[in-house]
Amino acid sequence: MENSTQESHLRTENSVIYESPNPIYATAFSPTHPQRLALGSFIEEYTNRVDILSFNSDTLSLNPHPSLSFDHPYPPTKLMFHPTASPRKSSDLLATSGDYLRLWEVRDNSVEALSLFNNSKTSEFCAPLTSFDWNDIEPKRIGTSSIDTTCTIWDIERAVVETQLIAHDKEVYDIAWGEARVFASVSADGSVRIFDLRDKEHSTIIYESPHPDTPLLRLAWNKQDLRYMATILMDSNKVVILDIRSPTTPVAELERHRGSVNAIAWAPHSSTHIASAGDDTQALIWELPTLASPSGIDPMCMYSASCEINQLHWSAAQPDWIAIAFANKMQLLKSVFPNLLPTYALLFVSGVCFAFSYFDIAVDPVNNN
């Protein structure tokens, strides 16, 4: 199989594109080593690839490291670096999901497989994992979601299952931690449910799809304000914003995509900004107002890719950078917020990012494609 053995990128002033020999789906930023990213392939074969790249924000360069690329069974459904590893260590812990949850150590010049977490002791078959989330408050915990309707909470330090819950009536598609012992999940049964490990017999349904059995695909919990989370529905152009204090009724619905939404990510440095991406080739950045207008909420800026965007991530270590994945490309976009950095406004147009002086020119980023 062809590997990424040399630098392959195109760049503009505020964006850079990496082109892989394989289709890309999973992406991850290292929170403690800002220059490090991971990419997972999506090949309809058993053997897939995970590549580790380094990003230099000064030179806008992305460089793969062939010695850090490794084979992965099946396409990884998610990649995630250890949320609080020491930046003094050059190595990183990387978790991946697919057939099983796996843990890898990424060193300077090699990658070592550390652990495979398998809770099926009696069968040679496993229920595929759709996603997982690493608890950033108690990082010994990783929660996984599976098509077998369960969520499993692993103690990765002891390599044991802390608990396994039948979380939903149908497949569970995503999971997200809110607090050390509180997580939420979404499912093909169309519900968002919150679980507390201190009371495993009960869960709270905070939202259900308006149309019965419309699956919810992704869930993002606002780390800057845990009262809010976001979810997306299958084959829908909506991003649904929820307030856990007001179950069942969304506080906002973001409806400016012209195709199905595939990915969402809250800003790691702001409680009021969220990004979304979808089949309409658009990546949109939204600022949530205190009070939504009757005509709905417009995104503050947009980016147009060359094809459907499958994945989006917002860097916690470098919060002015967002990664999107489409086809066999991963693009990093530099974002600037007028309310956070008041001297600039941002406009994404046809793959190029332009920064304008906010007080020199009036720009409506949404209407300037």
mmCIF file of C-alpha atoms in Angstrom:
data_model
loop_
_atom_site.group_PDB
_atom_site.id
_atom_site.type_symbol
_atom_site.label_atom_id
_atom_site.label_comp_id
_atom_site.label_asym_id
_atom_site.label_seq_id
_atom_site.Cartn_x
_atom_site.Cartn_y
_atom_site.Cartn_z
ATOM 1 C CA MET A 1 0.000 0.000 0.000
ATOM 2 C CA GLU A 2 1.268 3.452 -0.878
ATOM 3 C CA ASN A 3 2.464 5.523 2.071
ATOM 4 C CA SER A 4 2.796 9.265 2.585
ATOM 5 C CA THR A 5 6.569 9.467 2.324
ATOM 6 C CA GLN A 6 7.083 13.092 1.402
ATOM 7 C CA GLU A 7 5.675 16.523 2.033
ATOM 8 C CA SER A 8 2.554 17.023 -0.090
ATOM 9 C CA HIS A 9 0.739 20.279 0.454
ATOM 10 C CA LEU A 10 -0.618 23.391 -1.188
ATOM 11 C CA ARG A 11 -0.833 26.619 0.729
ATOM 12 C CA THR A 12 -2.278 30.100 0.686
ATOM 13 C CA GLU A 13 -1.695 32.895 3.167
ATOM 14 C CA ASN A 14 -3.936 31.430 5.861
ATOM 15 C CA SER A 15 -4.553 27.837 4.855
ATOM 16 C CA VAL A 16 -2.632 24.743 3.890
ATOM 17 C CA ILE A 17 -3.768 21.531 2.181
ATOM 18 C CA TYR A 18 -2.259 18.091 2.675
ATOM 19 C CA GLU A 19 -2.972 15.504 0.006
ATOM 20 C CA SER A 20 -2.868 11.846 1.004
ATOM 21 C CA PRO A 21 -2.652 8.809 -1.277
ATOM 22 C CA ASN A 22 -5.786 7.518 0.486
ATOM 23 C CA PRO A 23 -9.249 8.902 1.282
ATOM 24 C CA ILE A 24 -9.222 10.596 4.709
ATOM 25 C CA TYR A 25 -11.898 10.414 7.381
ATOM 26 C CA ALA A 26 -10.596 10.552 10.971
ATOM 27 C CA THR A 27 -8.447 13.487 12.094
ATOM 28 C CA ALA A 28 -7.019 14.628 15.425
ATOM 29 C CA PHE A 29 -4.881 17.425 16.860
ATOM 30 C CA SER A 30 -2.529 16.763 19.758
ATOM 31 C CA PRO A 31 -3.540 19.122 22.606
ATOM 32 C CA THR A 32 -0.076 19.086 24.178
ATOM 33 C CA HIS A 33 2.128 18.984 21.067
ATOM 34 C CA PRO A 34 0.601 21.690 18.836
ATOM 35 C CA GLN A 35 2.658 20.674 15.825
ATOM 36 C CA ARG A 36 1.331 17.104 15.757
ATOM 37 C CA LEU A 37 -1.727 15.794 13.879
ATOM 38 C CA ALA A 38 -3.046 12.327 13.086
ATOM 39 C CA LEU A 39 -4.991 11.280 9.983
ATOM 40 C CA GLY A 40 -6.899 8.043 9.460
ATOM 41 C CA SER A 41 -7.655 6.555 6.059
ATOM 42 C CA PHE A 42 -11.034 5.351 4.847
ATOM 43 C CA ILE A 43 -10.364 2.384 2.578
ATOM 44 C CA GLU A 44 -12.961 -0.323 2.083
ATOM 45 C CA GLU A 45 -10.453 -3.005 2.976
ATOM 46 C CA TYR A 46 -9.175 -4.589 6.175
ATOM 47 C CA THR A 47 -5.827 -2.778 6.144
ATOM 48 C CA ASN A 48 -6.024 0.978 6.619
ATOM 49 C CA ARG A 49 -3.467 3.585 7.623
ATOM 50 C CA VAL A 50 -2.874 6.152 10.337
ATOM 51 C CA ASP A 51 -0.394 8.891 9.458
ATOM 52 C CA ILE A 52 1.267 11.324 11.852
ATOM 53 C CA LEU A 53 2.025 14.779 10.473
ATOM 54 C CA SER A 54 3.841 17.812 11.826
ATOM 55 C CA PHE A 55 2.470 21.300 11.221
ATOM 56 C CA ASN A 56 4.562 24.452 11.243
ATOM 57 C CA SER A 57 2.249 27.448 11.566
ATOM 58 C CA ASP A 58 5.059 29.889 10.785
ATOM 59 C CA THR A 59 5.975 28.377 7.434
ATOM 60 C CA LEU A 60 2.503 26.889 6.780
ATOM 61 C CA SER A 61 3.958 23.466 6.083
ATOM 62 C CA LEU A 62 2.582 19.984 6.744
ATOM 63 C CA ASN A 63 5.092 17.147 6.780
ATOM 64 C CA PRO A 64 4.294 13.433 7.120
ATOM 65 C CA HIS A 65 6.653 11.176 9.053
ATOM 66 C CA PRO A 66 6.916 7.780 7.342
ATOM 67 C CA SER A 67 8.395 6.176 10.456
ATOM 68 C CA LEU A 68 5.245 7.167 12.381
ATOM 69 C CA SER A 69 2.725 5.787 9.869
ATOM 70 C CA PHE A 70 1.186 2.467 10.843
ATOM 71 C CA ASP A 71 -1.398 -0.035 9.656
ATOM 72 C CA HIS A 72 -4.800 -0.034 11.306
ATOM 73 C CA PRO A 73 -7.443 -2.787 11.064
ATOM 74 C CA TYR A 74 -10.441 -1.344 9.231
ATOM 75 C CA PRO A 75 -10.964 2.419 8.843
ATOM 76 C CA PRO A 76 -10.586 4.147 12.219
ATOM 77 C CA THR A 77 -13.899 5.749 13.161
ATOM 78 C CA LYS A 78 -12.159 8.239 15.436
ATOM 79 C CA LEU A 79 -8.673 9.304 16.493
ATOM 80 C CA MET A 80 -7.891 11.172 19.693
ATOM 81 C CA PHE A 81 -4.690 12.121 21.495
ATOM 82 C CA HIS A 82 -4.394 11.999 25.291
ATOM 83 C CA PRO A 83 -6.121 15.188 26.469
ATOM 84 C CA THR A 84 -3.681 16.117 29.252
ATOM 85 C CA ALA A 85 -0.366 14.370 28.578
ATOM 86 C CA SER A 86 2.735 16.219 29.720
ATOM 87 C CA PRO A 87 4.139 18.552 27.035
ATOM 88 C CA ARG A 88 7.603 17.854 28.477
ATOM 89 C CA LYS A 89 7.428 14.353 27.053
ATOM 90 C CA SER A 90 8.081 14.000 23.364
ATOM 91 C CA SER A 91 5.796 10.981 23.121
ATOM 92 C CA ASP A 92 2.013 11.116 22.804
ATOM 93 C CA LEU A 93 -0.699 8.580 23.556
ATOM 94 C CA LEU A 94 -3.131 8.100 20.670
ATOM 95 C CA ALA A 95 -6.424 6.223 20.909
ATOM 96 C CA THR A 96 -8.253 4.788 17.895
ATOM 97 C CA SER A 97 -11.591 3.055 17.413
ATOM 98 C CA GLY A 98 -12.813 0.606 14.807
ATOM 99 C CA ASP A 99 -13.310 -3.047 15.573
ATOM 100 C CA TYR A 100 -11.798 -2.400 19.022
ATOM 101 C CA LEU A 101 -10.500 0.466 21.098
ATOM 102 C CA ARG A 102 -6.724 0.617 20.742
ATOM 103 C CA LEU A 103 -4.014 2.658 22.430
ATOM 104 C CA TRP A 104 -0.737 3.611 20.745
ATOM 105 C CA GLU A 105 2.376 5.443 21.890
ATOM 106 C CA VAL A 106 3.643 7.944 19.318
ATOM 107 C CA ARG A 107 7.340 8.554 19.844
ATOM 108 C CA ASP A 108 9.832 10.689 17.949
ATOM 109 C CA ASN A 109 10.702 7.999 15.431
ATOM 110 C CA SER A 110 8.342 5.089 16.039
ATOM 111 C CA VAL A 111 4.848 4.082 17.092
ATOM 112 C CA GLU A 112 4.165 1.214 19.505
ATOM 113 C CA ALA A 113 0.847 -0.568 19.953
ATOM 114 C CA LEU A 114 0.224 -0.525 23.707
ATOM 115 C CA SER A 115 -3.238 -1.968 24.347
ATOM 116 C CA LEU A 116 -6.266 -3.526 22.692
ATOM 117 C CA PHE A 117 -9.440 -3.244 24.767
ATOM 118 C CA ASN A 118 -11.868 -6.091 24.143
ATOM 119 C CA ASN A 119 -14.900 -6.648 26.338
ATOM 120 C CA SER A 120 -16.132 -9.671 24.374
ATOM 121 C CA LYS A 121 -14.670 -12.704 26.114
ATOM 122 C CA THR A 122 -16.898 -15.384 24.646
ATOM 123 C CA SER A 123 -17.204 -14.557 20.953
ATOM 124 C CA GLU A 124 -14.738 -14.245 18.122
ATOM 125 C CA PHE A 125 -16.909 -11.485 16.704
ATOM 126 C CA CYS A 126 -17.032 -7.919 17.967
ATOM 127 C CA ALA A 127 -19.586 -5.149 17.570
ATOM 128 C CA PRO A 128 -17.888 -2.272 15.718
ATOM 129 C CA LEU A 129 -17.255 0.929 17.640
ATOM 130 C CA THR A 130 -18.789 4.023 16.089
ATOM 131 C CA SER A 131 -16.944 6.563 18.235
ATOM 132 C CA PHE A 132 -15.339 7.255 21.603
ATOM 133 C CA ASP A 133 -14.395 10.160 23.861
ATOM 134 C CA TRP A 134 -11.454 10.598 26.225
ATOM 135 C CA ASN A 135 -12.344 12.098 29.603
ATOM 136 C CA ASP A 136 -10.232 15.245 29.984
ATOM 137 C CA ILE A 137 -10.951 15.546 33.722
ATOM 138 C CA GLU A 138 -10.151 11.933 34.590
ATOM 139 C CA PRO A 139 -8.098 10.777 31.581
ATOM 140 C CA LYS A 140 -7.938 7.206 32.840
ATOM 141 C CA ARG A 141 -11.492 6.958 31.435
ATOM 142 C CA ILE A 142 -12.436 6.447 27.799
ATOM 143 C CA GLY A 143 -16.052 5.923 26.811
ATOM 144 C CA THR A 144 -16.927 4.046 23.612
ATOM 145 C CA SER A 145 -20.165 3.819 21.623
ATOM 146 C CA SER A 146 -21.160 0.764 19.616
ATOM 147 C CA ILE A 147 -23.703 -0.523 17.128
ATOM 148 C CA ASP A 148 -24.758 -3.101 19.749
ATOM 149 C CA THR A 149 -26.698 -0.321 21.629
ATOM 150 C CA THR A 150 -24.122 -0.067 24.418
ATOM 151 C CA CYS A 151 -21.708 2.482 25.810
ATOM 152 C CA THR A 152 -18.652 1.063 27.556
ATOM 153 C CA ILE A 153 -16.542 2.990 30.035
ATOM 154 C CA TRP A 154 -12.953 1.762 30.179
ATOM 155 C CA ASP A 155 -10.363 2.314 32.882
ATOM 156 C CA ILE A 156 -7.398 2.306 30.522
ATOM 157 C CA GLU A 157 -4.841 2.379 33.340
ATOM 158 C CA ARG A 158 -6.083 -0.966 34.696
ATOM 159 C CA ALA A 159 -7.333 -2.204 31.299
ATOM 160 C CA VAL A 160 -10.725 -3.115 32.759
ATOM 161 C CA VAL A 161 -14.325 -2.156 32.046
ATOM 162 C CA GLU A 162 -15.616 0.247 34.666
ATOM 163 C CA THR A 163 -19.172 -0.154 33.426
ATOM 164 C CA GLN A 164 -21.142 -1.100 30.327
ATOM 165 C CA LEU A 165 -24.607 0.319 29.806
ATOM 166 C CA ILE A 166 -27.356 -0.524 27.365
ATOM 167 C CA ALA A 167 -27.632 3.120 26.458
ATOM 168 C CA HIS A 168 -30.242 3.164 23.693
ATOM 169 C CA ASP A 169 -32.808 1.068 21.845
ATOM 170 C CA LYS A 170 -30.726 1.102 18.643
ATOM 171 C CA GLU A 171 -27.169 1.675 17.507
ATOM 172 C CA VAL A 172 -25.215 4.321 19.441
ATOM 173 C CA TYR A 173 -23.404 6.649 17.048
ATOM 174 C CA ASP A 174 -21.516 9.047 19.310
ATOM 175 C CA ILE A 175 -20.526 9.738 22.900
ATOM 176 C CA ALA A 176 -19.203 12.832 24.689
ATOM 177 C CA TRP A 177 -18.013 13.522 28.236
ATOM 178 C CA GLY A 178 -19.335 16.544 30.092
ATOM 179 C CA GLU A 179 -17.946 16.023 33.593
ATOM 180 C CA ALA A 180 -15.707 13.439 35.226
ATOM 181 C CA ARG A 181 -18.613 11.025 35.717
ATOM 182 C CA VAL A 182 -21.221 12.391 33.303
ATOM 183 C CA PHE A 183 -21.472 11.591 29.602
ATOM 184 C CA ALA A 184 -24.043 11.849 26.840
ATOM 185 C CA SER A 185 -24.752 9.776 23.742
ATOM 186 C CA VAL A 186 -26.802 9.875 20.543
ATOM 187 C CA SER A 187 -28.338 7.010 18.672
ATOM 188 C CA ALA A 188 -30.269 5.662 15.728
ATOM 189 C CA ASP A 189 -33.291 5.747 18.041
ATOM 190 C CA GLY A 190 -33.256 9.538 17.648
ATOM 191 C CA SER A 191 -32.501 10.524 21.239
ATOM 192 C CA VAL A 192 -29.829 12.392 23.200
ATOM 193 C CA ARG A 193 -29.368 10.832 26.621
ATOM 194 C CA ILE A 194 -27.261 11.887 29.607
ATOM 195 C CA PHE A 195 -25.799 9.316 31.994
ATOM 196 C CA ASP A 196 -24.235 9.714 35.430
ATOM 197 C CA LEU A 197 -21.892 6.940 36.545
ATOM 198 C CA ARG A 198 -23.053 7.512 40.131
ATOM 199 C CA ASP A 199 -26.577 6.430 39.127
ATOM 200 C CA LYS A 200 -26.232 3.796 36.422
ATOM 201 C CA GLU A 201 -29.867 2.707 36.540
ATOM 202 C CA HIS A 202 -31.217 5.946 35.121
ATOM 203 C CA SER A 203 -30.624 8.307 32.236
ATOM 204 C CA THR A 204 -32.137 11.616 31.164
ATOM 205 C CA ILE A 205 -33.502 12.127 27.651
ATOM 206 C CA ILE A 206 -32.909 15.768 26.761
ATOM 207 C CA TYR A 207 -33.874 15.658 23.090
ATOM 208 C CA GLU A 208 -35.669 13.435 20.605
ATOM 209 C CA SER A 209 -35.810 13.741 16.835
ATOM 210 C CA PRO A 210 -38.947 15.565 15.679
ATOM 211 C CA HIS A 211 -39.588 12.710 13.244
ATOM 212 C CA PRO A 212 -39.708 9.260 14.885
ATOM 213 C CA ASP A 213 -36.645 7.097 14.439
ATOM 214 C CA THR A 214 -34.612 9.752 12.632
ATOM 215 C CA PRO A 215 -31.073 8.900 13.768
ATOM 216 C CA LEU A 216 -28.842 11.404 15.512
ATOM 217 C CA LEU A 217 -25.310 11.009 14.186
ATOM 218 C CA ARG A 218 -22.957 13.273 16.130
ATOM 219 C CA LEU A 219 -22.794 14.975 19.512
ATOM 220 C CA ALA A 220 -20.562 17.803 20.730
ATOM 221 C CA TRP A 221 -20.546 19.093 24.316
ATOM 222 C CA ASN A 222 -19.546 22.734 24.827
ATOM 223 C CA LYS A 223 -16.448 22.513 27.060
ATOM 224 C CA GLN A 224 -16.570 26.250 27.793
ATOM 225 C CA ASP A 225 -20.190 26.117 28.946
ATOM 226 C CA LEU A 226 -21.423 22.653 29.870
ATOM 227 C CA ARG A 227 -25.037 23.778 29.774
ATOM 228 C CA TYR A 228 -24.941 23.514 25.986
ATOM 229 C CA MET A 229 -24.405 20.736 23.484
ATOM 230 C CA ALA A 230 -24.997 20.284 19.776
ATOM 231 C CA THR A 231 -26.195 17.376 17.666
ATOM 232 C CA ILE A 232 -26.946 16.629 14.017
ATOM 233 C CA LEU A 233 -29.626 14.474 12.407
ATOM 234 C CA MET A 234 -29.199 12.023 9.561
ATOM 235 C CA ASP A 235 -29.839 13.567 6.117
ATOM 236 C CA SER A 236 -30.544 16.960 7.660
ATOM 237 C CA ASN A 237 -29.088 20.416 7.075
ATOM 238 C CA LYS A 238 -29.689 21.392 10.723
ATOM 239 C CA VAL A 239 -27.315 21.786 13.638
ATOM 240 C CA VAL A 240 -29.432 21.496 16.776
ATOM 241 C CA ILE A 241 -28.257 23.459 19.836
ATOM 242 C CA LEU A 242 -29.510 22.127 23.182
ATOM 243 C CA ASP A 243 -29.580 23.537 26.705
ATOM 244 C CA ILE A 244 -29.538 20.639 29.165
ATOM 245 C CA ARG A 245 -31.557 22.750 31.616
ATOM 246 C CA SER A 246 -34.452 22.821 29.119
ATOM 247 C CA PRO A 247 -34.948 19.262 27.850
ATOM 248 C CA THR A 248 -36.799 18.434 24.615
ATOM 249 C CA THR A 249 -36.785 21.939 23.069
ATOM 250 C CA PRO A 250 -33.726 23.204 21.142
ATOM 251 C CA VAL A 251 -32.529 26.693 22.017
ATOM 252 C CA ALA A 252 -31.436 27.181 18.399
ATOM 253 C CA GLU A 253 -31.397 25.389 15.046
ATOM 254 C CA LEU A 254 -28.704 26.388 12.571
ATOM 255 C CA GLU A 255 -30.153 25.818 9.101
ATOM 256 C CA ARG A 256 -27.925 27.527 6.544
ATOM 257 C CA HIS A 257 -26.290 24.411 5.113
ATOM 258 C CA ARG A 258 -27.653 23.346 1.735
ATOM 259 C CA GLY A 259 -26.956 19.660 2.293
ATOM 260 C CA SER A 260 -26.597 17.132 5.092
ATOM 261 C CA VAL A 261 -24.345 18.154 7.982
ATOM 262 C CA ASN A 262 -21.584 15.634 8.718
ATOM 263 C CA ALA A 263 -19.478 17.185 11.492
ATOM 264 C CA ILE A 264 -19.636 19.759 14.280
ATOM 265 C CA ALA A 265 -17.069 21.181 16.706
ATOM 266 C CA TRP A 266 -17.317 23.805 19.442
ATOM 267 C CA ALA A 267 -14.553 26.381 19.646
ATOM 268 C CA PRO A 268 -12.129 25.299 22.401
ATOM 269 C CA HIS A 269 -11.615 28.926 23.489
ATOM 270 C CA SER A 270 -15.116 30.387 23.229
ATOM 271 C CA SER A 271 -18.505 29.315 24.559
ATOM 272 C CA THR A 272 -20.436 30.999 21.761
ATOM 273 C CA HIS A 273 -18.727 29.732 18.585
ATOM 274 C CA ILE A 274 -19.299 26.459 16.781
ATOM 275 C CA ALA A 275 -18.230 25.132 13.387
ATOM 276 C CA SER A 276 -20.089 22.743 11.098
ATOM 277 C CA ALA A 277 -19.376 21.035 7.776
ATOM 278 C CA GLY A 278 -21.360 18.955 5.344
ATOM 279 C CA ASP A 279 -22.276 17.532 1.976
ATOM 280 C CA ASP A 280 -22.798 21.009 0.514
ATOM 281 C CA THR A 281 -18.966 21.381 0.557
ATOM 282 C CA GLN A 282 -19.322 24.183 3.117
ATOM 283 C CA ALA A 283 -17.600 24.683 6.454
ATOM 284 C CA LEU A 284 -19.472 27.324 8.446
ATOM 285 C CA ILE A 285 -18.474 29.141 11.624
ATOM 286 C CA TRP A 286 -21.323 30.399 13.760
ATOM 287 C CA GLU A 287 -21.552 32.876 16.604
ATOM 288 C CA LEU A 288 -24.534 32.084 18.778
ATOM 289 C CA PRO A 289 -26.393 35.234 19.829
ATOM 290 C CA THR A 290 -27.997 35.767 23.203
ATOM 291 C CA LEU A 291 -31.339 35.988 21.425
ATOM 292 C CA ALA A 292 -31.909 34.453 17.989
ATOM 293 C CA SER A 293 -33.761 36.518 15.395
ATOM 294 C CA PRO A 294 -37.082 35.196 14.035
ATOM 295 C CA SER A 295 -35.470 34.649 10.630
ATOM 296 C CA GLY A 296 -32.802 32.377 12.082
ATOM 297 C CA ILE A 297 -29.076 32.606 12.684
ATOM 298 C CA ASP A 298 -26.579 33.253 9.903
ATOM 299 C CA PRO A 299 -23.006 31.960 10.030
ATOM 300 C CA MET A 300 -20.313 34.565 10.607
ATOM 301 C CA CYS A 301 -18.101 33.125 7.853
ATOM 302 C CA MET A 302 -17.851 30.206 5.480
ATOM 303 C CA TYR A 303 -15.375 28.149 3.489
ATOM 304 C CA SER A 304 -16.033 26.252 0.263
ATOM 305 C CA ALA A 305 -14.167 23.008 -0.346
ATOM 306 C CA SER A 306 -13.935 21.167 -3.645
ATOM 307 C CA CYS A 307 -16.266 18.344 -2.526
ATOM 308 C CA GLU A 308 -18.274 17.043 0.428
ATOM 309 C CA ILE A 309 -16.599 17.639 3.799
ATOM 310 C CA ASN A 310 -16.623 14.520 5.968
ATOM 311 C CA GLN A 311 -14.809 15.664 9.081
ATOM 312 C CA LEU A 312 -13.985 18.821 11.029
ATOM 313 C CA HIS A 313 -11.866 19.445 14.131
ATOM 314 C CA TRP A 314 -10.901 22.565 16.057
ATOM 315 C CA SER A 315 -7.415 22.611 17.578
ATOM 316 C CA ALA A 316 -7.331 23.128 21.349
ATOM 317 C CA ALA A 317 -3.597 23.842 21.352
ATOM 318 C CA GLN A 318 -3.814 26.301 18.437
ATOM 319 C CA PRO A 319 -7.433 27.497 18.538
ATOM 320 C CA ASP A 320 -7.049 29.721 15.493
ATOM 321 C CA TRP A 321 -6.690 26.585 13.320
ATOM 322 C CA ILE A 322 -9.478 24.289 12.125
ATOM 323 C CA ALA A 323 -8.970 21.053 10.188
ATOM 324 C CA ILE A 324 -11.410 19.748 7.602
ATOM 325 C CA ALA A 325 -11.206 16.476 5.658
ATOM 326 C CA PHE A 326 -12.669 15.876 2.210
ATOM 327 C CA ALA A 327 -11.838 13.140 -0.315
ATOM 328 C CA ASN A 328 -8.093 12.474 0.079
ATOM 329 C CA LYS A 329 -7.312 15.958 1.405
ATOM 330 C CA MET A 330 -6.971 17.532 4.820
ATOM 331 C CA GLN A 331 -7.009 21.317 4.948
ATOM 332 C CA LEU A 332 -6.064 23.568 7.838
ATOM 333 C CA LEU A 333 -7.905 26.895 7.937
ATOM 334 C CA LYS A 334 -6.879 29.851 10.046
ATOM 335 C CA SER A 335 -9.834 31.522 11.724
ATOM 336 C CA VAL A 336 -10.011 35.029 13.129
ATOM 337 C CA PHE A 337 -12.967 36.267 15.149
ATOM 338 C CA PRO A 338 -14.062 39.898 15.108
ATOM 339 C CA ASN A 339 -15.323 39.749 18.688
ATOM 340 C CA LEU A 340 -12.232 37.995 20.031
ATOM 341 C CA LEU A 341 -9.674 39.871 17.913
ATOM 342 C CA PRO A 342 -11.571 43.068 17.025
ATOM 343 C CA THR A 343 -9.209 44.356 14.325
ATOM 344 C CA TYR A 344 -9.913 41.590 11.819
ATOM 345 C CA ALA A 345 -12.776 40.023 9.953
ATOM 346 C CA LEU A 346 -12.502 36.773 8.038
ATOM 347 C CA LEU A 347 -13.695 35.649 4.638
ATOM 348 C CA PHE A 348 -13.287 32.163 3.192
ATOM 349 C CA VAL A 349 -13.732 32.012 -0.567
ATOM 350 C CA SER A 350 -13.218 29.017 -2.830
ATOM 351 C CA GLY A 351 -10.464 27.473 -0.796
ATOM 352 C CA VAL A 352 -8.621 30.723 -0.037
ATOM 353 C CA CYS A 353 -8.736 32.547 3.283
ATOM 354 C CA PHE A 354 -8.572 36.364 3.215
ATOM 355 C CA ALA A 355 -8.191 38.554 6.322
ATOM 356 C CA PHE A 356 -9.484 42.126 6.167
ATOM 357 C CA SER A 357 -9.140 45.018 8.580
ATOM 358 C CA TYR A 358 -12.463 44.991 10.386
ATOM 359 C CA PHE A 359 -12.686 48.762 10.490
ATOM 360 C CA ASP A 360 -11.514 49.378 6.916
ATOM 361 C CA ILE A 361 -14.070 47.333 4.993
ATOM 362 C CA ALA A 362 -17.559 46.054 5.652
ATOM 363 C CA VAL A 363 -17.737 42.378 4.768
ATOM 364 C CA ASP A 364 -20.662 40.009 4.845
ATOM 365 C CA PRO A 365 -18.726 36.709 4.860
ATOM 366 C CA VAL A 366 -21.794 34.607 4.103
ATOM 367 C CA ASN A 367 -22.770 36.349 0.902
ATOM 368 C CA ASN A 368 -19.331 36.662 -0.653
ATOM 369 C CA ASN A 369 -18.771 33.224 -2.157
#
